Amino acid sequence: MKYLILGAGPAGLTFANKLKEKGENDFLVLEKEKEAGGLCRSVQVDGSPFDIGGGHFLDVRRPHVNEFLFQFMSEEEWNLYQRDSRIVVNDNVIGHPIEANIWQMKLDDQVKYLKSIAVAGCNLGLEMPQKFTDWIYWKLGNKIAEDYMIPYNQKMFNKELDQLGTYWLEKLPNVSFEETLLSCLAKKAYGKQPGHAEFYYPKEYGYGELWLRMADKIKDNILYNKSVTAIDFNTKTVTTIDGSSYQADFIITTIPWMEFSEVIGMPDELKKTIQDLKYSSIETEYFKENLETKAHWIYYPDPKLPYHRILVRHNFCENSRGYWTETNSERLDLKEDNPNFKYLNKYAYPLNTIKKPEIMKNLLKWCETKNVYGLGRWGEHQHYNSDVTVDLAMQLADKLSK
Ligand SMILES: Cc1cc2nc3c(=O)[nH]c(=O)nc-3n(C[C@H](O)[C@H](O)[C@H](O)COP(=O)(O)OP(=O)(O)OC[C@H]3O[C@@H](n4cnc5c(N)ncnc54)[C@H](O)[C@@H]3O)c2cc1C
């Protein structure tokens, strides 16, 4: 066929639906699982939706993306929320992000945290370090680094923390001592809001419903239970675990690069770099109790707790109860045996290691010369949210189908 799309997550589904919208029908999507949606899938647990890939909310910041998505699930089917997310640090429950909300802490903690920022490397004119952990100390000072940023990120990324770079800083706090001091004196938050300041969540369904509807529109062009294991760049053919082969003019791959156990026709030095791409795995677990909070989700840096985030389902999912946790798979207590619903996401976070930008730049550039395109969270190995992958998939479909 003309286009072969690997993976039916948001990126693959968007690319395929955009082709269809343009009148192109010569494409096939190969999906490993028995249903579409990837990390954005939902299941029913205890009578209400549970997003198996963690907390999933649709950001409002890309109106053209949402306009596209609302064709499949109209805007009336979503609730719009103002983000209420909290951090529990040193017995203080404060708003997120930390640097904008130190004013909500106990007074003596405010003084300690302000001092931490005042003597941080960035405020003393020291050179910016290139390792993520060093950067945290440099940016926020010892107190905030040790009480919050280091333990929290260690819980999320575990042993890989020391390998992370600083090039993804737009996701990280931007702190000035003067603004933090003013915020404490004026008792109000400052600075730009983090992602999802406003977000949509479906009224009746989980986030996964959107992607099921997108998959339904192209149902004759998707094959499920088709785990891709090999790619041949010379013939532009992929092979699946059951031994079938598929050939196309263009291959759009949204699956993790580590999923290819065989890569043919790629220079050896490039092929070797795929092994240096790192990722972390997350398990989600359901608890039926309601929590006494209005927060949509809460961050927990406390190293004694295995999970790093709680999603308070009853605060964003209508007529539901309970909450779920997100835990790095390396922190799971394997001895613990309870009947709770759990789901392990092997590929949850593509890690922003120091080497990654160079690896991906070379890999994607070379692949494009063969008409193979890496797309989405895994195809590009980027920490993208779903709205970003949809945006990129829309752009790539426009480019390739001209
Ligand atoms: C904990 C967590 C919270 C998040 N919160 C949000 C949020 O609030 N809002 C938001 O917008 N985004 C959020 N995201 C990000 C969101 O999950 C991703 O942006 C989105 O799923 C990326 O879509 P994708 O299609 O690129 O990748 P995926 O969703 O990972 O899809 C890849 C697809 O490829 C398939 N596949 C894998 N291997 C193979 C193979 N060998 N053969 C065939 N198919 C294969 C998979 O089964 C999957 O269907 C979150 C992610 C995580 C981990």
Coordinates of N, CA, C and O and ligand atoms in Angstrom, one line a residue, residues 5-13 30-41 52-59 156 196 199 207 211 223 225-230 239-240 254-256 258-260 280 282 284 297 308-309 311 326 345 347-350 375-380 382-390, ligand 1:
I5 N 1.2 2.5 8.6 CA 1.2 3.2 9.9 C 1.4 2.2 11.0 O 0.6 1.3 11.2
L6 N 2.5 2.4 11.8 CA 2.7 1.4 12.9 C 2.3 2.0 14.2 O 2.8 3.0 14.6
G7 N 1.2 1.4 14.8 CA 0.7 1.9 16.1 C -0.6 2.7 15.9 O -0.7 3.5 15.0
A8 N -1.6 2.3 16.7 CA -2.9 3.0 16.6 C -3.1 3.8 17.9 O -4.2 3.7 18.5
G9 N -2.1 4.5 18.4 CA -2.3 5.5 19.4 C -2.7 6.8 18.8 O -3.0 6.9 17.6
P10 N -2.8 7.9 19.6 CA -3.2 9.2 19.1 C -2.5 9.6 17.8 O -3.1 10.1 16.9
A11 N -1.2 9.3 17.7 CA -0.4 9.8 16.6 C -0.8 9.0 15.3 O -1.1 9.6 14.3
G12 N -0.8 7.7 15.4 CA -1.2 6.8 14.2 C -2.6 7.1 13.8 O -2.9 7.2 12.6
L13 N -3.5 7.2 14.8 CA -4.9 7.4 14.5 C -5.2 8.7 13.8 O -6.0 8.8 12.9
L30 N -1.1 -1.0 11.7 CA -0.8 -2.2 12.4 C -0.7 -1.9 13.8 O 0.1 -1.1 14.3
E31 N -1.5 -2.6 14.7 CA -1.6 -2.3 16.1 C -1.3 -3.6 16.9 O -1.9 -4.6 16.6
K32 N -0.4 -3.5 17.9 CA 0.0 -4.6 18.7 C -1.2 -5.2 19.6 O -1.3 -6.3 19.8
E33 N -1.9 -4.2 20.2 CA -3.0 -4.6 21.2 C -4.3 -4.9 20.4 O -4.4 -4.8 19.2
K34 N -5.2 -5.3 21.3 CA -6.5 -5.7 20.6 C -7.4 -4.5 20.4 O -8.5 -4.6 19.9
E35 N -7.0 -3.3 20.9 CA -7.8 -2.1 20.6 C -6.9 -0.9 20.5 O -5.7 -0.9 20.9
A36 N -7.5 0.2 20.0 CA -6.7 1.4 19.7 C -6.7 2.3 20.9 O -7.4 2.1 21.9
G37 N -5.8 3.3 20.9 CA -5.7 4.3 21.9 C -4.4 4.4 22.6 O -4.1 5.4 23.2
G38 N -3.6 3.4 22.5 CA -2.2 3.4 23.1 C -2.3 3.8 24.6 O -3.1 3.3 25.4
L39 N -1.4 4.7 25.0 CA -1.3 5.2 26.4 C -2.6 5.9 26.8 O -2.8 6.1 28.0
C40 N -3.4 6.3 25.9 CA -4.6 7.1 26.2 C -5.9 6.2 26.3 O -7.0 6.7 26.3
R41 N -5.7 4.8 26.4 CA -6.9 4.0 26.6 C -7.5 4.1 28.0 O -6.8 4.4 28.9
I52 N -5.9 3.8 31.8 CA -4.8 2.8 32.2 C -3.4 3.4 32.1 O -2.5 3.0 32.7
G53 N -3.3 4.4 31.2 CA -1.9 5.0 31.0 C -1.6 6.1 32.0 O -0.6 6.8 31.8
G54 N -2.4 6.3 33.0 CA -2.2 7.4 34.0 C -3.3 8.5 33.8 O -4.2 8.2 33.1
G55 N -3.1 9.6 34.4 CA -4.1 10.7 34.3 C -4.1 11.3 32.9 O -3.0 11.8 32.5
H56 N -5.2 11.3 32.2 CA -5.1 11.9 30.8 C -6.2 13.0 30.6 O -7.4 12.7 30.7
F57 N -5.7 14.2 30.4 CA -6.6 15.3 30.2 C -6.2 16.0 28.9 O -5.1 16.1 28.5
L58 N -7.2 16.6 28.2 CA -7.0 17.3 27.0 C -6.8 18.8 27.2 O -7.7 19.5 27.7
D59 N -5.6 19.2 26.9 CA -5.3 20.6 27.1 C -6.0 21.5 26.2 O -6.5 21.1 25.1
M156 N 9.9 9.2 39.8 CA 9.4 9.1 38.4 C 10.3 8.3 37.5 O 10.0 7.5 36.7
H196 N -2.0 22.3 31.1 CA -3.3 21.9 31.6 C -3.9 22.8 32.6 O -4.6 22.4 33.5
F199 N -8.4 22.3 31.2 CA -8.4 21.1 30.4 C -9.8 20.5 30.3 O -10.7 20.8 31.1
Y207 N -10.9 9.0 28.8 CA -10.2 9.7 27.7 C -10.1 8.7 26.5 O -10.1 9.2 25.4
W211 N -10.4 8.0 21.2 CA -9.5 7.3 20.2 C -10.3 6.1 19.7 O -10.0 5.7 18.5
L223 N -5.4 -3.3 11.5 CA -5.3 -4.7 11.9 C -4.8 -4.7 13.4 O -3.8 -4.1 13.7
N225 N -3.8 -6.9 17.1 CA -3.0 -8.0 17.5 C -1.9 -8.3 16.5 O -1.5 -9.4 16.2
K226 N -1.3 -7.2 15.9 CA -0.2 -7.3 15.0 C 1.0 -6.6 15.5 O 1.2 -5.3 15.4
S227 N 1.8 -7.3 16.3 CA 3.0 -6.7 16.9 C 4.1 -6.7 15.8 O 4.6 -7.8 15.4
V228 N 4.6 -5.5 15.5 CA 5.6 -5.4 14.5 C 7.0 -5.7 15.2 O 7.3 -5.2 16.3
T229 N 7.8 -6.6 14.5 CA 9.0 -7.0 15.1 C 10.2 -6.6 14.3 O 11.3 -6.5 14.8
A230 N 10.0 -6.4 13.0 CA 11.2 -6.2 12.1 C 10.8 -5.1 11.0 O 9.7 -5.0 10.6
T239 N 7.6 -6.7 9.3 CA 7.2 -8.0 9.6 C 6.6 -8.0 11.0 O 7.1 -7.3 11.9
T240 N 5.5 -8.8 11.1 CA 4.8 -8.8 12.4 C 5.1 -10.2 13.1 O 5.6 -11.1 12.4
T254 N 5.1 4.9 14.8 CA 4.8 5.6 16.1 C 5.1 4.7 17.3 O 4.7 5.0 18.4
I255 N 5.7 3.6 17.0 CA 6.0 2.6 18.1 C 7.4 2.8 18.6 O 8.3 3.4 18.0
P256 N 7.7 2.3 19.9 CA 9.0 2.5 20.4 C 10.1 1.9 19.5 O 9.8 0.7 19.1
M258 N 12.7 0.5 20.3 CA 13.2 -0.8 20.9 C 12.3 -2.0 20.5 O 12.7 -3.1 20.8
E259 N 11.1 -1.7 20.0 CA 10.2 -2.8 19.6 C 10.7 -3.6 18.3 O 10.3 -4.7 18.1
F260 N 11.6 -2.9 17.6 CA 12.1 -3.6 16.4 C 13.3 -4.6 16.8 O 14.4 -4.1 17.1
S280 N 10.9 4.8 30.8 CA 10.5 4.2 32.1 C 9.1 3.7 32.1 O 8.3 4.1 31.2
I282 N 5.4 2.6 34.0 CA 4.5 3.1 35.1 C 3.4 2.1 35.3 O 2.7 1.7 34.4
T284 N -0.4 1.8 37.0 CA -1.5 2.5 37.6 C -2.3 1.5 38.5 O -2.4 0.4 38.1
W297 N -5.5 16.3 40.8 CA -4.4 15.3 41.0 C -3.4 15.9 42.0 O -3.3 17.2 42.2
H308 N 4.1 8.3 42.9 CA 4.5 9.7 42.8 C 3.3 10.7 42.6 O 3.4 11.9 42.8
R309 N 2.2 10.1 42.1 CA 1.1 11.0 41.8 C -0.2 10.2 42.0 O -0.3 9.0 41.8
L311 N -4.4 10.5 41.1 CA -5.4 11.1 40.3 C -6.7 10.9 41.0 O -7.2 9.8 41.2
E326 N 0.0 6.5 40.3 CA 1.0 6.2 39.2 C 2.3 5.9 39.9 O 2.7 6.7 40.8
N345 N 2.2 -0.1 32.3 CA 2.5 0.5 31.0 C 4.0 0.3 30.8 O 4.8 1.1 31.5
Y347 N 6.0 1.0 28.3 CA 6.5 2.3 27.7 C 5.7 3.4 28.2 O 4.6 3.7 27.7
A348 N 6.1 4.2 29.2 CA 5.4 5.3 29.7 C 6.1 6.6 29.4 O 5.5 7.5 28.7
Y349 N 7.3 6.7 29.9 CA 8.1 8.0 29.6 C 9.3 7.7 28.8 O 10.2 7.0 29.2
P350 N 9.4 8.4 27.6 CA 10.7 8.3 26.9 C 11.6 9.3 27.7 O 11.2 10.4 28.0
L375 N 7.2 9.3 14.3 CA 6.1 10.2 14.7 C 5.6 10.0 16.1 O 5.4 8.8 16.5
G376 N 5.3 11.0 16.8 CA 4.7 10.9 18.1 C 5.6 10.6 19.3 O 6.9 10.8 19.2
R377 N 5.1 10.3 20.4 CA 5.8 10.1 21.7 C 7.0 9.1 21.5 O 8.1 9.4 22.0
W378 N 6.7 8.0 20.8 CA 7.8 7.0 20.7 C 8.5 7.1 19.4 O 9.7 6.8 19.4
G379 N 7.8 7.4 18.3 CA 8.5 7.6 17.0 C 9.6 8.6 17.1 O 10.6 8.5 16.5
E380 N 9.3 9.7 17.9 CA 10.3 10.8 18.0 C 11.0 10.7 19.4 O 11.9 11.5 19.7
Q382 N 10.0 11.6 22.4 CA 9.8 12.9 23.0 C 8.7 12.8 24.0 O 7.7 12.1 23.8
H383 N 8.8 13.6 25.1 CA 7.9 13.6 26.2 C 6.6 14.4 25.8 O 6.2 15.3 26.5
Y384 N 6.0 14.0 24.6 CA 4.9 14.8 24.1 C 3.6 14.4 24.8 O 3.3 13.2 25.1
N385 N 2.7 15.4 25.0 CA 1.3 15.1 25.4 C 0.5 14.8 24.2 O 0.9 15.0 23.0
S386 N -0.7 14.2 24.4 CA -1.5 13.7 23.2 C -1.8 14.8 22.2 O -1.8 14.6 21.0
D387 N -2.1 16.0 22.7 CA -2.5 17.1 21.8 C -1.3 17.5 20.9 O -1.5 17.8 19.7
V388 N -0.1 17.3 21.4 CA 1.1 17.6 20.6 C 1.3 16.6 19.5 O 1.6 16.9 18.4
T389 N 1.1 15.3 19.9 CA 1.3 14.2 18.9 C 0.2 14.4 17.8 O 0.5 14.1 16.6
V390 N -1.0 14.8 18.2 CA -2.1 15.0 17.2 C -1.7 16.1 16.2 O -1.8 16.0 15.0
Ligands
LIG1 C1 1.5 9.0 33.2 C2 1.2 9.7 31.9 C3 0.3 10.8 31.9 C4 0.0 11.5 30.8 N1 -0.9 12.5 30.9 C5 -1.3 13.1 29.7 C6 -2.3 14.1 29.8 O1 -2.9 14.5 30.8 N2 -2.7 14.7 28.6 C7 -2.2 14.4 27.4 O2 -2.6 14.9 26.4 N3 -1.2 13.4 27.4 C8 -0.8 12.8 28.5 N4 0.2 11.8 28.4 C9 0.9 11.6 27.1 C10 0.1 10.7 26.2 O3 -0.1 9.4 26.7 C11 0.8 10.6 24.9 O4 1.1 11.9 24.4 C12 0.1 9.9 23.7 O5 -0.4 8.6 24.1 C13 1.1 9.7 22.6 O6 0.4 9.1 21.5 P1 1.3 8.2 20.5 O7 0.4 7.7 19.5 O8 2.5 9.0 20.1 O9 1.9 7.0 21.5 P2 1.1 5.8 22.2 O10 -0.1 6.3 22.8 O11 2.1 5.2 23.1 O12 0.7 4.8 21.0 C14 1.6 3.9 20.4 C15 0.9 2.8 19.9 O13 1.8 1.9 19.3 C16 1.4 0.5 19.6 N5 2.6 -0.3 19.5 C17 3.7 -0.4 20.4 N6 4.5 -1.4 20.0 C18 4.0 -1.9 18.8 C19 4.5 -2.9 17.9 N7 5.6 -3.6 18.1 N8 3.7 -3.2 16.9 C20 2.5 -2.5 16.6 N9 2.0 -1.6 17.5 C21 2.8 -1.2 18.5 C22 0.9 0.7 21.1 O14 0.1 -0.4 21.5 C23 0.1 2.0 20.9 O15 -1.2 1.8 20.6 C24 0.6 11.1 29.5 C25 1.4 10.0 29.5 C26 1.7 9.3 30.6 C27 2.7 8.2 30.6

